[in-house]
Tab-separated table of C-alpha atoms in Angstrom:
chain	number	residue	atom	x	y	z
A	644	MET	CA	-31.383	-18.562	-28.012
A	645	ALA	CA	-28.132	-16.879	-28.288
A	646	PHE	CA	-26.685	-14.932	-26.008
A	647	GLU	CA	-26.547	-11.136	-27.020
A	648	LEU	CA	-24.490	-7.854	-26.296
A	649	PRO	CA	-26.788	-5.572	-24.813
A	650	PRO	CA	-26.297	-1.613	-25.264
A	651	LEU	CA	-24.948	0.878	-23.182
A	652	PRO	CA	-27.499	2.316	-20.910
A	653	TYR	CA	-25.966	5.999	-22.176
A	654	ALA	CA	-24.326	7.662	-24.857
A	655	TYR	CA	-20.721	6.776	-25.369
A	656	ASP	CA	-19.125	10.236	-24.520
A	657	ALA	CA	-21.607	10.259	-21.401
A	658	LEU	CA	-19.084	9.029	-19.177
A	659	ALA	CA	-16.268	11.923	-20.340
A	660	PRO	CA	-13.879	13.187	-18.937
A	661	TYR	CA	-13.504	10.338	-16.778
A	662	ILE	CA	-14.226	7.405	-19.082
A	663	SER	CA	-13.811	8.420	-22.680
A	664	SER	CA	-15.639	7.418	-25.660
A	665	GLU	CA	-12.750	5.797	-27.077
A	666	THR	CA	-12.623	3.312	-23.927
A	667	LEU	CA	-16.289	2.568	-24.371
A	668	HIS	CA	-15.779	1.904	-27.459
A	669	LEU	CA	-12.829	-0.679	-26.985
A	670	HIS	CA	-14.066	-2.025	-23.813
A	671	HIS	CA	-17.994	-2.370	-24.913
A	672	ASP	CA	-17.793	-2.959	-28.442
A	673	LYS	CA	-14.632	-4.859	-28.826
A	674	HIS	CA	-13.953	-6.775	-25.039
A	675	HIS	CA	-17.737	-7.246	-23.835
A	676	GLN	CA	-18.699	-8.482	-27.419
A	677	THR	CA	-15.787	-10.559	-27.220
A	678	TYR	CA	-16.472	-12.603	-24.405
A	679	VAL	CA	-20.382	-12.596	-25.609
A	680	THR	CA	-19.211	-14.588	-28.787
A	681	ASN	CA	-17.253	-16.694	-26.540
A	682	LEU	CA	-19.559	-17.752	-24.620
A	683	ASN	CA	-22.094	-18.599	-27.579
A	684	ASN	CA	-19.032	-20.471	-29.283
A	685	LEU	CA	-18.477	-22.563	-25.988
A	686	THR	CA	-22.097	-23.109	-25.084
A	687	LYS	CA	-23.811	-23.809	-28.611
A	688	ASP	CA	-25.338	-27.304	-28.872
A	689	THR	CA	-25.342	-27.666	-25.406
A	690	PRO	CA	-28.293	-27.125	-22.590
A	691	LEU	CA	-26.556	-24.085	-21.625
A	692	ALA	CA	-27.400	-22.257	-24.872
A	693	ASN	CA	-30.475	-22.007	-23.747
A	694	ALA	CA	-30.300	-20.936	-19.912
A	695	SER	CA	-29.990	-17.356	-18.333
A	696	LEU	CA	-26.165	-16.147	-17.919
A	697	GLU	CA	-26.929	-16.549	-13.855
A	698	GLU	CA	-27.975	-20.158	-14.680
A	699	VAL	CA	-24.413	-20.736	-16.594
A	700	ILE	CA	-21.925	-19.149	-14.254
A	701	LYS	CA	-24.169	-21.306	-11.081
A	702	ALA	CA	-23.694	-24.266	-13.442
A	703	SER	CA	-20.276	-23.892	-14.423
A	704	ALA	CA	-18.832	-22.087	-11.213
A	705	GLY	CA	-15.846	-24.528	-10.267
A	706	ASP	CA	-16.145	-26.942	-12.734
A	707	ALA	CA	-12.778	-27.866	-14.222
A	708	SER	CA	-14.399	-28.804	-17.417
A	709	LYS	CA	-16.089	-25.824	-17.586
A	710	VAL	CA	-13.692	-22.726	-17.150
A	711	GLY	CA	-14.079	-21.449	-20.253
A	712	ILE	CA	-17.672	-21.258	-19.887
A	713	PHE	CA	-17.585	-20.238	-16.600
A	714	ASN	CA	-15.250	-17.276	-17.365
A	715	ASN	CA	-17.072	-15.908	-20.424
A	716	ALA	CA	-20.388	-16.070	-18.869
A	717	ALA	CA	-19.311	-14.555	-16.038
A	718	GLN	CA	-17.265	-11.867	-17.862
A	719	VAL	CA	-20.662	-10.905	-19.851
A	720	TRP	CA	-22.480	-10.529	-16.448
A	721	ASN	CA	-19.868	-8.313	-14.656
A	722	HIS	CA	-19.599	-5.817	-17.657
A	723	THR	CA	-23.161	-5.810	-18.285
A	724	PHE	CA	-23.596	-4.795	-14.753
A	725	PHE	CA	-20.620	-2.280	-14.734
A	726	TRP	CA	-22.170	-0.128	-17.452
A	727	GLN	CA	-25.204	0.329	-14.743
A	728	CYS	CA	-22.938	1.095	-11.886
A	729	LEU	CA	-21.777	4.614	-13.690
A	730	LYS	CA	-23.797	7.129	-14.542
A	731	LYS	CA	-23.017	10.943	-15.800
A	732	ASP	CA	-22.643	12.986	-12.690
A	733	GLY	CA	-22.541	10.087	-10.320
A	734	GLY	CA	-21.241	9.848	-6.740
A	735	LYS	CA	-24.484	11.024	-4.925
A	736	MET	CA	-25.699	8.382	-2.415
A	737	PRO	CA	-29.164	7.784	-1.735
A	738	ALA	CA	-30.533	8.466	1.732
A	739	ALA	CA	-31.405	4.906	2.259
A	740	LEU	CA	-28.035	3.296	0.963
A	741	GLU	CA	-26.282	6.055	3.214
A	742	GLN	CA	-28.124	4.496	6.017
A	743	ARG	CA	-27.710	1.077	5.535
A	744	ILE	CA	-23.623	2.084	4.699
A	745	VAL	CA	-23.213	3.757	7.974
A	746	ALA	CA	-24.692	0.931	9.606
A	747	ASP	CA	-22.423	-1.819	8.173
A	748	PHE	CA	-19.175	0.089	7.578
A	749	GLY	CA	-19.750	2.950	10.305
A	750	SER	CA	-19.333	5.571	7.887
A	751	VAL	CA	-19.526	6.777	4.115
A	752	GLU	CA	-15.914	7.341	4.379
A	753	LYS	CA	-14.844	4.108	5.542
A	754	PHE	CA	-16.633	2.214	3.188
A	755	LYS	CA	-15.394	4.327	0.382
A	756	GLU	CA	-12.249	3.695	1.990
A	757	GLU	CA	-12.763	-0.211	1.938
A	758	LEU	CA	-13.946	-0.128	-1.727
A	759	THR	CA	-10.927	1.978	-2.966
A	760	GLN	CA	-8.548	-0.784	-1.422
A	761	ALA	CA	-10.270	-3.817	-2.756
A	762	ALA	CA	-9.964	-2.671	-6.164
A	763	LEU	CA	-6.310	-0.826	-5.616
A	764	THR	CA	-5.267	-4.500	-4.355
A	765	GLN	CA	-6.733	-6.542	-6.782
A	766	PHE	CA	-3.600	-8.132	-7.978
A	767	GLY	CA	-3.776	-8.221	-11.876
A	768	SER	CA	-7.216	-8.243	-13.133
A	769	GLY	CA	-10.650	-8.630	-11.410
A	770	TRP	CA	-13.567	-6.195	-9.954
A	771	ALA	CA	-13.758	-5.018	-6.672
A	772	TRP	CA	-17.695	-5.656	-5.149
A	773	LEU	CA	-20.204	-3.839	-3.085
A	774	TYR	CA	-22.431	-6.941	-2.471
A	775	LEU	CA	-24.603	-8.695	0.281
A	776	ASP	CA	-23.834	-11.442	2.082
A	777	GLY	CA	-25.549	-12.870	4.832
A	778	GLY	CA	-27.827	-10.074	5.071
A	779	LYS	CA	-24.522	-7.418	6.024
A	780	LEU	CA	-23.081	-5.343	3.423
A	781	LYS	CA	-19.468	-6.109	2.509
A	782	VAL	CA	-17.086	-5.202	-0.047
A	783	GLY	CA	-14.751	-7.507	-1.911
A	784	LYS	CA	-12.408	-8.268	-4.622
A	785	THR	CA	-12.330	-11.029	-7.302
A	786	GLY	CA	-9.809	-11.822	-9.844
A	787	ASN	CA	-10.275	-12.079	-13.446
A	788	ALA	CA	-13.783	-13.220	-14.086
A	789	ASP	CA	-15.056	-14.322	-10.851
A	790	THR	CA	-18.420	-12.769	-9.427
A	791	PRO	CA	-19.944	-12.901	-5.989
A	792	LEU	CA	-23.184	-14.149	-7.887
A	793	ALA	CA	-20.376	-17.656	-8.134
A	794	HIS	CA	-20.396	-17.730	-3.990
A	795	GLY	CA	-24.049	-17.009	-3.167
A	796	GLN	CA	-23.663	-13.303	-2.845
A	797	LYS	CA	-25.850	-10.794	-4.594
A	798	PRO	CA	-23.645	-7.837	-6.063
A	799	LEU	CA	-24.868	-4.419	-5.571
A	800	PHE	CA	-22.224	-2.303	-7.569
A	801	THR	CA	-18.750	-3.221	-9.157
A	802	ILE	CA	-15.687	-1.201	-10.198
A	803	ASP	CA	-13.873	-3.035	-13.199
A	804	VAL	CA	-10.155	-2.995	-12.866
A	805	TRP	CA	-9.049	-5.143	-15.524
A	806	GLU	CA	-6.126	-2.716	-17.557
A	807	HIS	CA	-8.749	-2.350	-20.616
A	808	ALA	CA	-11.402	-0.279	-18.345
A	809	TYR	CA	-8.615	2.393	-17.992
A	810	TYR	CA	-5.971	2.438	-19.488
A	811	VAL	CA	-6.534	4.618	-22.529
A	812	ASP	CA	-7.854	7.252	-20.066
A	813	PHE	CA	-5.590	6.961	-17.058
A	814	GLN	CA	-2.597	4.470	-18.580
A	815	ASN	CA	-0.907	2.907	-15.470
A	816	ARG	CA	-3.020	5.302	-12.788
A	817	ARG	CA	-5.460	2.747	-11.278
A	818	ALA	CA	-5.675	4.744	-8.222
A	819	ASP	CA	-6.606	7.620	-9.980
A	820	PHE	CA	-9.243	5.584	-12.323
A	821	VAL	CA	-10.753	4.099	-9.259
A	822	LYS	CA	-10.833	7.781	-7.274
A	823	ALA	CA	-12.835	9.033	-10.550
A	824	VAL	CA	-15.360	6.450	-10.465
A	825	ILE	CA	-16.343	6.959	-6.815
A	826	ASP	CA	-16.467	9.912	-6.812
A	827	ASN	CA	-17.851	11.174	-10.331
A	828	LEU	CA	-19.605	8.325	-11.883
A	829	ALA	CA	-20.943	6.055	-9.581
A	830	ASN	CA	-24.384	5.091	-10.208
A	831	TRP	CA	-25.413	4.925	-6.386
A	832	ASP	CA	-29.048	4.875	-7.122
A	833	PHE	CA	-28.518	1.492	-9.125
A	834	ALA	CA	-26.728	-0.083	-5.805
A	835	ALA	CA	-30.089	1.008	-4.005
A	836	GLU	CA	-32.084	-0.537	-6.654
A	837	GLN	CA	-30.279	-3.755	-6.250
A	838	LEU	CA	-30.291	-3.355	-2.289
A	839	ALA	CA	-33.937	-3.363	-2.414
A	840	ALA	CA	-34.973	-5.478	-4.988
């Protein structure tokens, strides 16, 4: 069974004016599709061809002989997860998630500051994350394709800070992109569902 590119969970123009249709066509249809195609080519006729994405990530993480498989599998998973972390008219946090964030970070503002700093201080390409680790909510960042899944952590929310995620709309202004996501597009309902699952 080949890995497939899942459709976006909204229309290509749904996230405008913050993320344009042009960006989503490039990011989803070109970049995300390339990772899917590469993963299928790399796993063809191997035991990993029939594994789930999560199984492929766990089986290839830290294995130098499978770095190409890991990078492409993790990028397929990370992008599929990222699309669900965004929604039109986002940014509103459900009460249960807000209470948990206040308990673990001190305040929603402190959490947003930490998430913003993770996104802005990730040198080069990567991801900023909210994840569950040992029963506690944490913020972190990963380089390139790395993902909390590879480290036994449970991802709840992410922001893609690879340049292809924002360059068409924001050029080199990563900070403006991150603020737009957190304030206007963040699907905190999805994060709350991941926490409850």
